Tab-separated table of N, CA and C in Angstrom:
chain	number	residue	atom	x	y	z
Y	98	MET	N	77.882	114.334	-168.891
Y	98	MET	CA	76.526	114.251	-168.367
Y	98	MET	C	76.005	112.823	-168.533
Y	99	LEU	N	75.353	112.325	-167.537
Y	99	LEU	CA	74.793	110.977	-167.590
Y	99	LEU	C	73.522	110.960	-168.431
Y	100	ALA	N	73.357	109.890	-169.177
Y	100	ALA	CA	72.124	109.735	-169.960
Y	100	ALA	C	70.958	109.483	-169.008
Y	101	ALA	N	69.808	109.950	-169.397
Y	101	ALA	CA	68.611	109.741	-168.580
Y	101	ALA	C	68.299	108.251	-168.491
Y	102	PHE	N	67.883	107.827	-167.333
Y	102	PHE	CA	67.532	106.432	-167.118
Y	102	PHE	C	66.242	106.132	-167.871
Y	103	ASN	N	66.260	105.088	-168.686
Y	103	ASN	CA	65.085	104.698	-169.461
Y	103	ASN	C	64.533	103.403	-168.878
Y	104	ILE	N	63.452	103.515	-168.157
Y	104	ILE	CA	62.882	102.365	-167.464
Y	104	ILE	C	62.371	101.315	-168.440
Y	105	LYS	N	61.748	101.743	-169.535
Y	105	LYS	CA	61.238	100.775	-170.517
Y	105	LYS	C	62.379	99.954	-171.116
Y	106	GLU	N	63.468	100.617	-171.459
Y	106	GLU	CA	64.614	99.904	-172.032
Y	106	GLU	C	65.195	98.905	-171.026
Y	107	SER	N	65.218	99.275	-169.766
Y	107	SER	CA	65.730	98.360	-168.740
Y	107	SER	C	64.829	97.138	-168.582
Y	108	VAL	N	63.526	97.349	-168.635
Y	108	VAL	CA	62.587	96.228	-168.532
Y	108	VAL	C	62.743	95.319	-169.751
Y	109	LEU	N	62.862	95.903	-170.936
Y	109	LEU	CA	63.060	95.100	-172.144
Y	109	LEU	C	64.366	94.319	-172.084
Y	110	LYS	N	65.403	94.939	-171.554
Y	110	LYS	CA	66.693	94.269	-171.396
Y	110	LYS	C	66.542	93.015	-170.535
Y	111	MET	N	65.784	93.131	-169.460
Y	111	MET	CA	65.558	91.976	-168.587
Y	111	MET	C	64.818	90.864	-169.306
Y	112	THR	N	63.764	91.207	-170.033
Y	112	THR	CA	62.970	90.175	-170.710
Y	112	THR	C	63.752	89.544	-171.851
Y	113	ASN	N	64.697	90.271	-172.433
Y	113	ASN	CA	65.523	89.736	-173.515
Y	113	ASN	C	66.588	88.776	-173.006
Y	114	SER	N	67.070	89.013	-171.803
Y	114	SER	CA	68.217	88.266	-171.322
Y	114	SER	C	67.863	87.025	-170.503
Y	115	GLN	N	66.595	86.823	-170.234
Y	115	GLN	CA	66.205	85.684	-169.411
Y	115	GLN	C	65.026	84.952	-170.027
Y	116	LYS	N	64.710	83.823	-169.472
Y	116	LYS	CA	63.559	83.044	-169.944
Y	116	LYS	C	62.319	83.398	-169.146
Y	117	GLY	N	62.097	84.693	-169.014
Y	117	GLY	CA	60.951	85.182	-168.266
Y	117	GLY	C	61.362	85.730	-166.921
Y	118	VAL	N	60.726	86.820	-166.551
Y	118	VAL	CA	61.005	87.449	-165.261
Y	118	VAL	C	59.697	87.788	-164.569
Y	119	SER	N	59.712	87.701	-163.274
Y	119	SER	CA	58.524	88.039	-162.493
Y	119	SER	C	58.494	89.541	-162.224
Y	120	LEU	N	57.354	90.021	-161.823
Y	120	LEU	CA	57.200	91.435	-161.474
Y	120	LEU	C	58.178	91.813	-160.368
Y	121	ASN	N	58.319	90.972	-159.358
Y	121	ASN	CA	59.235	91.271	-158.250
Y	121	ASN	C	60.690	91.307	-158.701
Y	122	GLU	N	61.058	90.443	-159.636
Y	122	GLU	CA	62.427	90.469	-160.160
Y	122	GLU	C	62.694	91.762	-160.922
Y	123	ILE	N	61.710	92.233	-161.664
Y	123	ILE	CA	61.857	93.494	-162.384
Y	123	ILE	C	62.038	94.643	-161.397
Y	124	ILE	N	61.202	94.684	-160.371
Y	124	ILE	CA	61.298	95.747	-159.366
Y	124	ILE	C	62.647	95.697	-158.659
Y	125	ASP	N	63.109	94.521	-158.279
Y	125	ASP	CA	64.409	94.384	-157.607
Y	125	ASP	C	65.548	94.847	-158.513
Y	126	TYR	N	65.480	94.493	-159.780
Y	126	TYR	CA	66.510	94.895	-160.739
Y	126	TYR	C	66.551	96.420	-160.879
Y	127	LEU	N	65.378	97.031	-161.058
Y	127	LEU	CA	65.324	98.479	-161.208
Y	127	LEU	C	65.797	99.186	-159.946
Y	128	ASP	N	65.484	98.632	-158.802
Y	128	ASP	CA	65.955	99.173	-157.528
Y	128	ASP	C	67.477	99.140	-157.478
Y	129	TYR	N	68.065	98.040	-157.905
Y	129	TYR	CA	69.522	97.883	-157.899
Y	129	TYR	C	70.182	98.844	-158.895
Y	130	VAL	N	69.654	98.915	-160.115
Y	130	VAL	CA	70.265	99.715	-161.167
Y	130	VAL	C	70.062	101.205	-160.953
Y	131	ASN	N	68.851	101.594	-160.589
Y	131	ASN	CA	68.512	103.009	-160.533
Y	131	ASN	C	68.456	103.571	-159.116
Y	132	LYS	N	68.568	102.705	-158.128
Y	132	LYS	CA	68.507	103.118	-156.718
Y	132	LYS	C	67.185	103.803	-156.367
Y	133	VAL	N	66.118	103.388	-157.059
Y	133	VAL	CA	64.770	103.903	-156.801
Y	133	VAL	C	63.845	102.706	-156.708
Y	134	ARG	N	63.050	102.658	-155.671
Y	134	ARG	CA	62.100	101.558	-155.507
Y	134	ARG	C	60.791	101.934	-156.190
Y	135	TYR	N	60.444	101.174	-157.221
Y	135	TYR	CA	59.204	101.401	-157.952
Y	135	TYR	C	58.095	100.551	-157.346
Y	136	SER	N	56.872	101.039	-157.459
Y	136	SER	CA	55.724	100.281	-156.954
Y	136	SER	C	55.280	99.274	-158.012
Y	137	GLU	N	54.534	98.285	-157.566
Y	137	GLU	CA	53.985	97.300	-158.502
Y	137	GLU	C	53.084	97.980	-159.521
Y	138	ASP	N	52.318	98.965	-159.087
Y	138	ASP	CA	51.428	99.687	-160.007
Y	138	ASP	C	52.212	100.393	-161.107
Y	139	GLU	N	53.322	101.040	-160.749
Y	139	GLU	CA	54.143	101.739	-161.742
Y	139	GLU	C	54.696	100.767	-162.787
Y	140	ILE	N	55.209	99.649	-162.320
Y	140	ILE	CA	55.805	98.672	-163.234
Y	140	ILE	C	54.726	97.978	-164.052
Y	141	ASN	N	53.585	97.683	-163.440
Y	141	ASN	CA	52.485	97.081	-164.204
Y	141	ASN	C	52.035	97.990	-165.344
Y	142	GLU	N	52.027	99.287	-165.109
Y	142	GLU	CA	51.645	100.241	-166.155
Y	142	GLU	C	52.647	100.198	-167.311
Y	143	ILE	N	53.912	100.146	-166.994
Y	143	ILE	CA	54.954	100.073	-168.023
Y	143	ILE	C	54.849	98.757	-168.781
Y	144	LEU	N	54.636	97.665	-168.057
Y	144	LEU	CA	54.493	96.364	-168.710
Y	144	LEU	C	53.260	96.329	-169.609
Y	145	LYS	N	52.197	96.972	-169.182
Y	145	LYS	CA	50.986	97.056	-169.993
Y	145	LYS	C	51.272	97.815	-171.296
Y	146	GLU	N	51.997	98.929	-171.195
Y	146	GLU	CA	52.365	99.700	-172.381
Y	146	GLU	C	53.222	98.864	-173.333
Y	147	LEU	N	54.211	98.179	-172.779
Y	147	LEU	CA	55.087	97.343	-173.608
Y	147	LEU	C	54.313	96.195	-174.240
Y	148	SER	N	53.370	95.658	-173.510
Y	148	SER	CA	52.530	94.586	-174.036
Y	148	SER	C	51.663	95.102	-175.183
Y	149	ASN	N	51.080	96.279	-175.019
Y	149	ASN	CA	50.260	96.877	-176.071
Y	149	ASN	C	51.082	97.179	-177.325
Y	150	GLU	N	52.376	97.445	-177.138
Y	150	GLU	CA	53.279	97.693	-178.260
Y	150	GLU	C	53.763	96.378	-178.887
Y	151	GLY	N	53.398	95.255	-178.282
Y	151	GLY	CA	53.790	93.949	-178.803
Y	151	GLY	C	55.224	93.555	-178.492
Y	152	LYS	N	55.817	94.157	-177.478
Y	152	LYS	CA	57.219	93.888	-177.144
Y	152	LYS	C	57.395	92.835	-176.064
Y	153	VAL	N	56.405	92.679	-175.188
Y	153	VAL	CA	56.457	91.665	-174.125
Y	153	VAL	C	55.086	91.014	-174.001
Y	154	HIS	N	55.087	89.844	-173.375
Y	154	HIS	CA	53.814	89.190	-173.065
Y	154	HIS	C	53.940	88.461	-171.734
Y	155	PHE	N	52.799	88.128	-171.155
Y	155	PHE	CA	52.727	87.510	-169.835
Y	155	PHE	C	52.296	86.064	-169.999
Y	156	ASN	N	53.035	85.157	-169.376
Y	156	ASN	CA	52.723	83.736	-169.470
Y	156	ASN	C	53.193	83.034	-168.203
Y	157	LYS	N	52.284	82.373	-167.531
Y	157	LYS	CA	52.615	81.583	-166.337
Y	157	LYS	C	53.356	82.382	-165.282
Y	158	GLN	N	52.828	83.564	-164.964
Y	158	GLN	CA	53.365	84.442	-163.923
Y	158	GLN	C	54.703	85.093	-164.289
Y	159	LEU	N	55.112	84.983	-165.561
Y	159	LEU	CA	56.381	85.582	-165.996
Y	159	LEU	C	56.169	86.495	-167.192
Y	160	TRP	N	56.986	87.522	-167.270
Y	160	TRP	CA	56.998	88.414	-168.418
Y	160	TRP	C	58.105	87.964	-169.354
Y	161	LEU	N	57.777	87.860	-170.643
Y	161	LEU	CA	58.714	87.368	-171.634
Y	161	LEU	C	58.749	88.306	-172.838
Y	162	LYS	N	59.868	88.256	-173.557
Y	162	LYS	CA	59.975	88.997	-174.813
Y	162	LYS	C	58.994	88.417	-175.830
Y	163	SER	N	58.328	89.285	-176.567
Y	163	SER	CA	57.400	88.820	-177.612
Y	163	SER	C	58.134	88.565	-178.905
């Protein structure tokens, strides 16, 4: 059985592996990995949650690991 796709973990993986990612890059990555196109609102909500948890932050139009 395949493990459930964890969108938060995928977003964190992106912010950990790069020097910042844009909202569009996150959406494109999730589309490629999960074959589901997420809306900007959906991803912004997840990024807001991760930001409130102190795991990511926004700087100069990019999301970065905190």
